[in-house]
Amino acid sequence: MGSDEPDTPRVTDLSPLADLIQDGRLTEASDLLRSAEPWLVAAELPRLGPRERGVAYRLLPKDEAITVFEALDAPLQREVIEDLRSNEVRSLVFQMDPDDRARLLDEMPAIVAQRLLEGLPLRERAWTAQLLGYPPDSAGRLMSPNTAHLAADLSVEQALAVLRRRGRVAETLQVLPVTDSTHRVIGAIDLGALILAPAETGIGELVDDSWPTVSAYSRAEAAARLIQESDVLALPVVDNEHRLVGLMTIDDAMEIVEEADTEDFMRSGGAEPLRRPYLTASIWQRARSRAGWLVILVIGGWFTVQVLSAYEATLEEIVALALFVPLLVGTGGNAGAQAATTVIRAMAVGEIRGRNLPRVAAREAATGLLL
């Protein structure tokens, strides 16, 4: 008979966490962390200082620590690992999904990454090495290799038995790639459709052969946009012979799209992306992300000075003209910002591509003349 006591309410505000740790009230801090959802903890950790962040992570329950860790950005994961003992690090890296582990190892020094890789069990090491073998920013680098797939000649009853045996190691069961006898992908099945089908129905009758696939060597952003546009939960990733090598899931796609949109947004404002939470970036990192673009803008300003110098005599004769220079420069800058924002947004959502550059330039030139 179940208990009538209500479940402990989950907190939605972790802002007191920093003060609790600084005051040494670690028991209260631990209770606060235990009553919060892992995603909320992962969002709060970047707002803490390095010391408080390390203490907060150590106070997490073991069963939630890996979930929180996987939700952090790779640079922040590296900082957390540097604060842990070697045996804790090995346990943490072992529990990570292979795609998240590959991102982390990309951030680590080569010697440290190799040592962590060698400490993994054979199967986990093979999966991680497979991902690291693909080019950076490719779909293969960010896919999950531990997938549950079905053969086309199985019945629904046999397929469900296969999932019960193999499903525990798969990252997702929502989308099930279907392969032929040569392991080539012929489509996919949604888990709901499989469960609702009669037991004797063949998988070949249920497979959706129009389900999109992507090459492991395709750009990760292009694969993520394909998931977004095709409205699917996961995308089978294939090799050059169309054989299944992994699955890109919608949660990974959302992270990739967010990172790409952040990069476009930052560059439209004249800065490079920080690639880490703002409060964890040092002054040097913030300055470095902006310095390059400032140099380019200074060069652009130098050309403005040269134009003004060419008309110096005219300005001396009619001094009132100088009053309009800031107006013209400001209006020109605003018009440029409007054009850049519009075009970058269209690029970010895939409305235009590189081959559309001449057409885009002509349209923006005509718009600029009209304005």
CSV table of C-alpha atoms in Angstrom, one decimal:
chain,number,residue,atom,x,y,z
A,1,MET,CA,0.0,0.0,0.0
A,2,GLY,CA,1.5,3.3,-1.0
A,3,SER,CA,2.2,6.2,1.3
A,4,ASP,CA,-0.2,9.1,1.5
A,5,GLU,CA,2.6,11.6,2.2
A,6,PRO,CA,3.1,14.1,-0.6
A,7,ASP,CA,6.3,14.1,-2.6
A,8,THR,CA,8.9,16.6,-1.6
A,9,PRO,CA,8.3,19.7,-3.6
A,10,ARG,CA,11.0,20.5,-6.2
A,11,VAL,CA,12.6,24.0,-5.9
A,12,THR,CA,12.7,26.3,-8.9
A,13,ASP,CA,15.2,28.9,-7.6
A,14,LEU,CA,18.8,28.1,-6.8
A,15,SER,CA,19.9,31.7,-6.3
A,16,PRO,CA,20.6,31.1,-2.5
A,17,LEU,CA,23.1,28.4,-3.4
A,18,ALA,CA,26.2,30.6,-3.7
A,19,ASP,CA,25.6,32.3,-0.3
A,20,LEU,CA,25.0,29.0,1.4
A,21,ILE,CA,28.3,27.6,0.2
A,22,GLN,CA,30.2,30.9,1.0
A,23,ASP,CA,28.8,30.8,4.5
A,24,GLY,CA,29.8,27.2,5.0
A,25,ARG,CA,26.2,26.0,5.3
A,26,LEU,CA,26.9,22.9,3.2
A,27,THR,CA,24.1,20.8,4.7
A,28,GLU,CA,21.5,23.3,3.6
A,29,ALA,CA,23.3,23.7,0.2
A,30,SER,CA,23.1,19.9,-0.2
A,31,ASP,CA,19.4,19.8,0.6
A,32,LEU,CA,18.8,22.6,-1.8
A,33,LEU,CA,20.6,20.7,-4.6
A,34,ARG,CA,18.8,17.5,-3.9
A,35,SER,CA,15.4,19.2,-4.2
A,36,ALA,CA,16.2,20.7,-7.6
A,37,GLU,CA,15.9,19.1,-11.1
A,38,PRO,CA,19.3,18.3,-12.7
A,39,TRP,CA,18.7,20.7,-15.6
A,40,LEU,CA,18.1,23.5,-13.1
A,41,VAL,CA,21.4,22.7,-11.3
A,42,ALA,CA,23.3,22.6,-14.7
A,43,ALA,CA,21.9,26.1,-15.5
A,44,GLU,CA,23.0,27.4,-12.1
A,45,LEU,CA,26.6,26.1,-11.9
A,46,PRO,CA,27.9,28.5,-14.6
A,47,ARG,CA,26.7,31.4,-12.5
A,48,LEU,CA,28.9,30.3,-9.5
A,49,GLY,CA,32.5,31.1,-9.0
A,50,PRO,CA,35.1,28.3,-9.6
A,51,ARG,CA,35.4,27.4,-5.9
A,52,GLU,CA,31.6,27.4,-5.2
A,53,ARG,CA,31.0,25.5,-8.5
A,54,GLY,CA,33.5,22.8,-7.4
A,55,VAL,CA,31.9,22.5,-3.9
A,56,ALA,CA,28.3,22.4,-5.4
A,57,TYR,CA,29.2,19.6,-7.8
A,58,ARG,CA,30.7,17.5,-5.0
A,59,LEU,CA,27.5,17.9,-3.0
A,60,LEU,CA,25.3,16.4,-5.8
A,61,PRO,CA,23.9,12.9,-5.3
A,62,LYS,CA,25.8,10.4,-7.3
A,63,ASP,CA,22.9,9.4,-9.4
A,64,GLU,CA,22.3,13.0,-10.5
A,65,ALA,CA,26.0,14.1,-10.9
A,66,ILE,CA,26.4,12.4,-14.3
A,67,THR,CA,23.1,13.9,-15.6
A,68,VAL,CA,24.2,17.4,-14.5
A,69,PHE,CA,27.7,16.9,-15.9
A,70,GLU,CA,26.4,15.9,-19.4
A,71,ALA,CA,24.3,19.1,-19.5
A,72,LEU,CA,27.3,21.4,-19.0
A,73,ASP,CA,29.2,22.9,-21.9
A,74,ALA,CA,32.5,21.1,-22.7
A,75,PRO,CA,34.8,23.9,-21.4
A,76,LEU,CA,32.9,23.8,-18.1
A,77,GLN,CA,33.1,20.0,-18.0
A,78,ARG,CA,36.9,20.3,-18.3
A,79,GLU,CA,37.1,22.6,-15.3
A,80,VAL,CA,34.9,20.3,-13.2
A,81,ILE,CA,37.1,17.3,-14.1
A,82,GLU,CA,40.3,19.2,-13.1
A,83,ASP,CA,38.8,19.7,-9.6
A,84,LEU,CA,38.1,16.0,-9.1
A,85,ARG,CA,40.3,13.1,-8.0
A,86,SER,CA,41.5,10.7,-10.7
A,87,ASN,CA,39.2,7.8,-9.6
A,88,GLU,CA,36.2,10.2,-9.6
A,89,VAL,CA,37.1,11.3,-13.1
A,90,ARG,CA,37.4,7.8,-14.5
A,91,SER,CA,34.0,6.9,-13.1
A,92,LEU,CA,32.4,10.1,-14.5
A,93,VAL,CA,33.9,9.7,-18.0
A,94,PHE,CA,32.9,6.0,-18.0
A,95,GLN,CA,29.2,6.9,-17.3
A,96,MET,CA,29.0,9.5,-20.1
A,97,ASP,CA,27.3,8.8,-23.4
A,98,PRO,CA,29.9,8.2,-26.2
A,99,ASP,CA,29.0,11.4,-28.1
A,100,ASP,CA,29.2,13.6,-24.9
A,101,ARG,CA,32.5,11.8,-24.0
A,102,ALA,CA,34.0,12.6,-27.4
A,103,ARG,CA,33.1,16.3,-27.0
A,104,LEU,CA,34.8,16.4,-23.6
A,105,LEU,CA,38.0,14.7,-24.9
A,106,ASP,CA,38.2,17.3,-27.7
A,107,GLU,CA,38.5,19.9,-25.0
A,108,MET,CA,41.2,18.1,-23.0
A,109,PRO,CA,44.9,18.2,-23.6
A,110,ALA,CA,46.0,15.3,-25.9
A,111,ILE,CA,47.9,13.5,-23.1
A,112,VAL,CA,45.0,13.7,-20.7
A,113,ALA,CA,42.5,12.6,-23.3
A,114,GLN,CA,44.6,9.6,-24.2
A,115,ARG,CA,44.9,8.6,-20.6
A,116,LEU,CA,41.2,8.9,-20.0
A,117,LEU,CA,40.5,6.9,-23.2
A,118,GLU,CA,42.8,4.1,-22.2
A,119,GLY,CA,41.0,3.8,-18.8
A,120,LEU,CA,37.7,3.0,-20.4
A,121,PRO,CA,36.3,-0.6,-20.9
A,122,LEU,CA,37.0,-2.0,-24.4
A,123,ARG,CA,33.5,-1.4,-25.8
A,124,GLU,CA,33.2,2.2,-24.5
A,125,ARG,CA,36.8,2.9,-25.8
A,126,ALA,CA,35.9,1.5,-29.2
A,127,TRP,CA,32.7,3.6,-29.5
A,128,THR,CA,34.5,6.8,-28.4
A,129,ALA,CA,37.5,6.1,-30.7
A,130,GLN,CA,35.0,5.6,-33.6
A,131,LEU,CA,33.5,9.1,-33.0
A,132,LEU,CA,36.9,10.8,-32.6
A,133,GLY,CA,37.9,9.3,-36.0
A,134,TYR,CA,35.4,11.5,-37.8
A,135,PRO,CA,36.2,15.1,-38.8
A,136,PRO,CA,35.4,17.8,-36.1
A,137,ASP,CA,31.9,19.4,-36.6
A,138,SER,CA,30.7,16.4,-38.6
A,139,ALA,CA,27.5,14.4,-38.0
A,140,GLY,CA,29.7,11.3,-37.2
A,141,ARG,CA,31.5,13.2,-34.4
A,142,LEU,CA,28.3,14.0,-32.6
A,143,MET,CA,26.2,11.0,-33.2
A,144,SER,CA,25.4,8.2,-30.8
A,145,PRO,CA,26.9,4.9,-31.9
A,146,ASN,CA,25.0,2.7,-29.4
A,147,THR,CA,21.7,2.4,-31.3
A,148,ALA,CA,18.9,-0.1,-31.4
A,149,HIS,CA,18.1,-1.1,-35.0
A,150,LEU,CA,15.9,-3.7,-36.6
A,151,ALA,CA,16.3,-6.1,-39.5
A,152,ALA,CA,13.6,-5.8,-42.2
A,153,ASP,CA,12.8,-9.6,-42.1
A,154,LEU,CA,11.7,-9.6,-38.4
A,155,SER,CA,8.1,-9.7,-37.2
A,156,VAL,CA,6.8,-7.1,-34.7
A,157,GLU,CA,6.9,-9.8,-32.0
A,158,GLN,CA,10.5,-10.7,-32.8
A,159,ALA,CA,11.5,-7.0,-33.0
A,160,LEU,CA,10.1,-6.3,-29.5
A,161,ALA,CA,12.1,-9.2,-28.2
A,162,VAL,CA,15.2,-7.7,-29.8
A,163,LEU,CA,14.6,-4.4,-28.1
A,164,ARG,CA,14.1,-6.0,-24.7
A,165,ARG,CA,17.6,-7.6,-25.1
A,166,ARG,CA,19.5,-4.7,-26.6
A,167,GLY,CA,17.5,-1.6,-25.6
A,168,ARG,CA,19.2,-1.0,-22.3
A,169,VAL,CA,22.5,0.2,-24.0
A,170,ALA,CA,20.8,2.3,-26.7
A,171,GLU,CA,20.6,6.1,-26.2
A,172,THR,CA,17.1,6.2,-27.6
A,173,LEU,CA,14.3,3.8,-28.6
A,174,GLN,CA,12.0,6.5,-30.0
A,175,VAL,CA,13.4,6.0,-33.6
A,176,LEU,CA,14.4,2.6,-34.8
A,177,PRO,CA,16.5,2.4,-38.0
A,178,VAL,CA,15.6,-0.6,-40.2
A,179,THR,CA,18.4,-2.3,-42.2
A,180,ASP,CA,18.5,-5.0,-44.9
A,181,SER,CA,20.7,-8.1,-44.8
A,182,THR,CA,23.8,-6.1,-45.7
A,183,HIS,CA,23.2,-3.7,-42.8
A,184,ARG,CA,22.2,-0.9,-45.2
A,185,VAL,CA,19.5,1.5,-43.9
A,186,ILE,CA,16.2,1.2,-45.8
A,187,GLY,CA,14.2,3.5,-43.5
A,188,ALA,CA,13.1,3.8,-39.9
A,189,ILE,CA,10.1,3.0,-37.6
A,190,ASP,CA,8.6,5.1,-34.9
A,191,LEU,CA,8.4,3.2,-31.6
A,192,GLY,CA,4.7,4.0,-31.2
A,193,ALA,CA,3.9,2.5,-34.6
A,194,LEU,CA,5.8,-0.7,-33.6
A,195,ILE,CA,4.0,-1.1,-30.3
A,196,LEU,CA,0.5,-0.6,-31.9
A,197,ALA,CA,1.1,-3.0,-34.8
A,198,PRO,CA,-0.2,-6.6,-34.7
A,199,ALA,CA,2.5,-9.1,-33.4
A,200,GLU,CA,2.6,-11.0,-36.7
A,201,THR,CA,3.1,-8.0,-38.9
A,202,GLY,CA,6.5,-7.8,-40.7
A,203,ILE,CA,8.9,-4.9,-40.0
A,204,GLY,CA,9.2,-4.5,-43.8
A,205,GLU,CA,5.5,-3.6,-44.0
A,206,LEU,CA,5.9,-0.9,-41.3
A,207,VAL,CA,9.1,0.7,-42.3
A,208,ASP,CA,9.0,4.3,-43.5
A,209,ASP,CA,11.3,4.3,-46.5
A,210,SER,CA,11.1,8.1,-46.8
A,211,TRP,CA,12.8,8.6,-43.4
A,212,PRO,CA,15.8,10.9,-44.0
A,213,THR,CA,19.3,9.8,-43.4
A,214,VAL,CA,22.6,11.7,-43.3
A,215,SER,CA,26.2,10.9,-44.1
A,216,ALA,CA,28.6,10.6,-41.1
A,217,TYR,CA,30.9,13.1,-43.0
A,218,SER,CA,28.1,15.7,-43.4
A,219,ARG,CA,28.4,19.0,-41.4
A,220,ALA,CA,26.7,18.6,-38.0
A,221,GLU,CA,24.8,21.8,-38.5
A,222,ALA,CA,23.3,20.6,-41.8
A,223,ALA,CA,22.3,17.3,-40.1
A,224,ALA,CA,20.7,19.2,-37.2
A,225,ARG,CA,18.8,21.5,-39.6
A,226,LEU,CA,17.5,18.4,-41.4
A,227,ILE,CA,16.1,17.0,-38.1
A,228,GLN,CA,14.5,20.4,-37.6
A,229,GLU,CA,13.0,20.7,-41.1
A,230,SER,CA,11.9,17.0,-41.4
A,231,ASP,CA,10.2,17.1,-37.9
A,232,VAL,CA,11.7,13.8,-36.7
A,233,LEU,CA,13.1,12.8,-33.3
A,234,ALA,CA,16.3,11.2,-34.6
A,235,LEU,CA,18.2,10.8,-37.8
A,236,PRO,CA,20.1,7.6,-38.9
A,237,VAL,CA,23.7,8.3,-39.7
A,238,VAL,CA,25.3,6.2,-42.4
A,239,ASP,CA,28.7,5.6,-44.0
A,240,ASN,CA,29.7,6.0,-47.6
A,241,GLU,CA,28.0,2.6,-48.4
A,242,HIS,CA,24.8,3.7,-46.6
A,243,ARG,CA,25.4,1.3,-43.7
A,244,LEU,CA,24.2,2.3,-40.3
A,245,VAL,CA,26.9,3.8,-38.0
A,246,GLY,CA,24.8,5.7,-35.5
A,247,LEU,CA,21.9,8.0,-34.7
A,248,MET,CA,21.8,11.8,-34.2
A,249,THR,CA,19.0,12.6,-31.7
A,250,ILE,CA,17.0,15.8,-31.4
A,251,ASP,CA,18.6,16.9,-28.1
A,252,ASP,CA,22.0,16.9,-29.8
A,253,ALA,CA,20.5,18.7,-32.8
A,254,MET,CA,19.0,21.4,-30.6
A,255,GLU,CA,22.5,22.1,-29.0
A,256,ILE,CA,24.1,22.3,-32.5
A,257,VAL,CA,21.5,24.7,-33.8
A,258,GLU,CA,21.8,26.8,-30.6
A,259,GLU,CA,25.6,27.0,-31.0
A,260,ALA,CA,25.3,27.9,-34.7
A,261,ASP,CA,22.7,30.6,-34.1
A,262,THR,CA,24.8,32.0,-31.2
A,263,GLU,CA,27.8,32.2,-33.5
A,264,ASP,CA,25.9,34.0,-36.2
A,265,PHE,CA,24.3,36.4,-33.7
A,266,MET,CA,27.7,37.2,-32.1
A,267,ARG,CA,29.4,37.9,-35.4
A,268,SER,CA,26.5,40.1,-36.6
A,269,GLY,CA,27.3,42.2,-33.5
A,270,GLY,CA,31.0,42.3,-34.2
A,271,ALA,CA,32.4,39.7,-31.9
A,272,GLU,CA,33.4,36.0,-31.9
A,273,PRO,CA,31.4,33.5,-29.8
A,274,LEU,CA,32.8,32.8,-26.4
A,275,ARG,CA,31.9,29.1,-26.7
A,276,ARG,CA,31.3,28.9,-22.9
A,277,PRO,CA,28.8,30.5,-20.4
A,278,TYR,CA,29.4,34.3,-20.1
A,279,LEU,CA,30.1,34.3,-16.3
A,280,THR,CA,32.8,31.6,-16.7
A,281,ALA,CA,34.7,33.5,-19.4
A,282,SER,CA,37.8,35.4,-18.2
A,283,ILE,CA,38.4,39.1,-19.1
A,284,TRP,CA,41.1,37.9,-21.5
A,285,GLN,CA,38.7,35.5,-23.3
A,286,ARG,CA,36.1,38.2,-23.6
A,287,ALA,CA,38.6,40.8,-24.9
A,288,ARG,CA,40.0,38.3,-27.4
A,289,SER,CA,36.6,37.5,-28.8
A,290,ARG,CA,36.1,41.2,-29.7
A,291,ALA,CA,39.5,42.5,-30.6
A,292,GLY,CA,39.7,41.0,-34.1
A,293,TRP,CA,36.5,42.6,-35.2
A,294,LEU,CA,37.4,45.9,-33.6
A,295,VAL,CA,40.6,45.9,-35.7
A,296,ILE,CA,38.4,45.4,-38.9
A,297,LEU,CA,36.1,48.2,-37.8
A,298,VAL,CA,39.0,50.5,-37.2
A,299,ILE,CA,40.3,49.8,-40.7
A,300,GLY,CA,36.8,50.7,-42.0
A,301,GLY,CA,36.9,53.9,-40.0
A,302,TRP,CA,40.3,54.7,-41.5
A,303,PHE,CA,38.7,54.7,-44.9
A,304,THR,CA,36.1,57.1,-43.7
A,305,VAL,CA,38.8,59.4,-42.5
A,306,GLN,CA,40.5,59.3,-45.9
A,307,VAL,CA,37.2,60.2,-47.6
A,308,LEU,CA,36.8,63.2,-45.3
A,309,SER,CA,40.4,64.2,-45.9
A,310,ALA,CA,39.7,64.3,-49.7
A,311,TYR,CA,36.9,66.8,-49.1
A,312,GLU,CA,38.8,68.9,-46.5
A,313,ALA,CA,38.8,72.0,-48.6
A,314,THR,CA,35.1,71.9,-49.2
A,315,LEU,CA,34.4,71.4,-45.5
A,316,GLU,CA,36.6,74.4,-44.7
A,317,GLU,CA,34.6,76.5,-47.1
A,318,ILE,CA,31.2,75.3,-45.8
A,319,VAL,CA,31.7,74.4,-42.1
A,320,ALA,CA,28.0,73.6,-41.7
A,321,LEU,CA,28.5,70.4,-43.8
A,322,ALA,CA,30.6,68.9,-41.0
A,323,LEU,CA,27.5,68.9,-38.8
A,324,PHE,CA,26.0,66.3,-41.1
A,325,VAL,CA,28.9,63.8,-41.1
A,326,PRO,CA,27.9,62.0,-37.8
A,327,LEU,CA,24.3,61.8,-39.2
A,328,LEU,CA,25.5,60.2,-42.5
A,329,VAL,CA,27.9,57.9,-40.8
A,330,GLY,CA,25.4,56.7,-38.2
A,331,THR,CA,22.6,56.2,-40.8
A,332,GLY,CA,25.0,54.2,-43.0
A,333,GLY,CA,26.0,52.0,-40.0
A,334,ASN,CA,22.4,51.4,-39.1
A,335,ALA,CA,21.5,50.5,-42.7
A,336,GLY,CA,24.4,48.1,-42.7
A,337,ALA,CA,23.3,46.5,-39.4
A,338,GLN,CA,19.8,46.1,-40.8
A,339,ALA,CA,21.1,44.3,-43.9
A,340,ALA,CA,23.5,42.2,-41.9
A,341,THR,CA,20.9,41.1,-39.4
A,342,THR,CA,18.4,40.2,-42.1
A,343,VAL,CA,20.9,38.2,-44.2
A,344,ILE,CA,22.5,36.4,-41.2
A,345,ARG,CA,19.1,35.4,-39.9
A,346,ALA,CA,18.2,34.0,-43.3
A,347,MET,CA,21.5,32.1,-43.4
A,348,ALA,CA,20.9,30.7,-39.9
A,349,VAL,CA,17.6,29.2,-40.7
A,350,GLY,CA,18.8,27.8,-44.1
A,351,GLU,CA,16.8,30.2,-46.3
A,352,ILE,CA,19.9,31.1,-48.3
A,353,ARG,CA,23.2,29.3,-49.0
A,354,GLY,CA,26.6,30.2,-50.4
A,355,ARG,CA,25.5,29.8,-54.0
A,356,ASN,CA,22.8,32.5,-53.4
A,357,LEU,CA,25.5,35.1,-52.7
A,358,PRO,CA,25.3,37.0,-56.1
A,359,ARG,CA,21.5,37.2,-55.8
A,360,VAL,CA,21.6,38.3,-52.2
A,361,ALA,CA,24.2,41.0,-52.9
A,362,ALA,CA,22.1,42.3,-55.8
A,363,ARG,CA,18.9,42.4,-53.7
A,364,GLU,CA,20.6,44.2,-50.8
A,365,ALA,CA,22.2,46.7,-53.2
A,366,ALA,CA,18.9,47.5,-54.7
A,367,THR,CA,17.3,47.8,-51.2
A,368,GLY,CA,20.1,50.1,-50.1
A,369,LEU,CA,19.7,52.4,-53.1
A,370,LEU,CA,15.9,52.6,-52.4
A,371,LEU,CA,16.5,53.5,-48.8
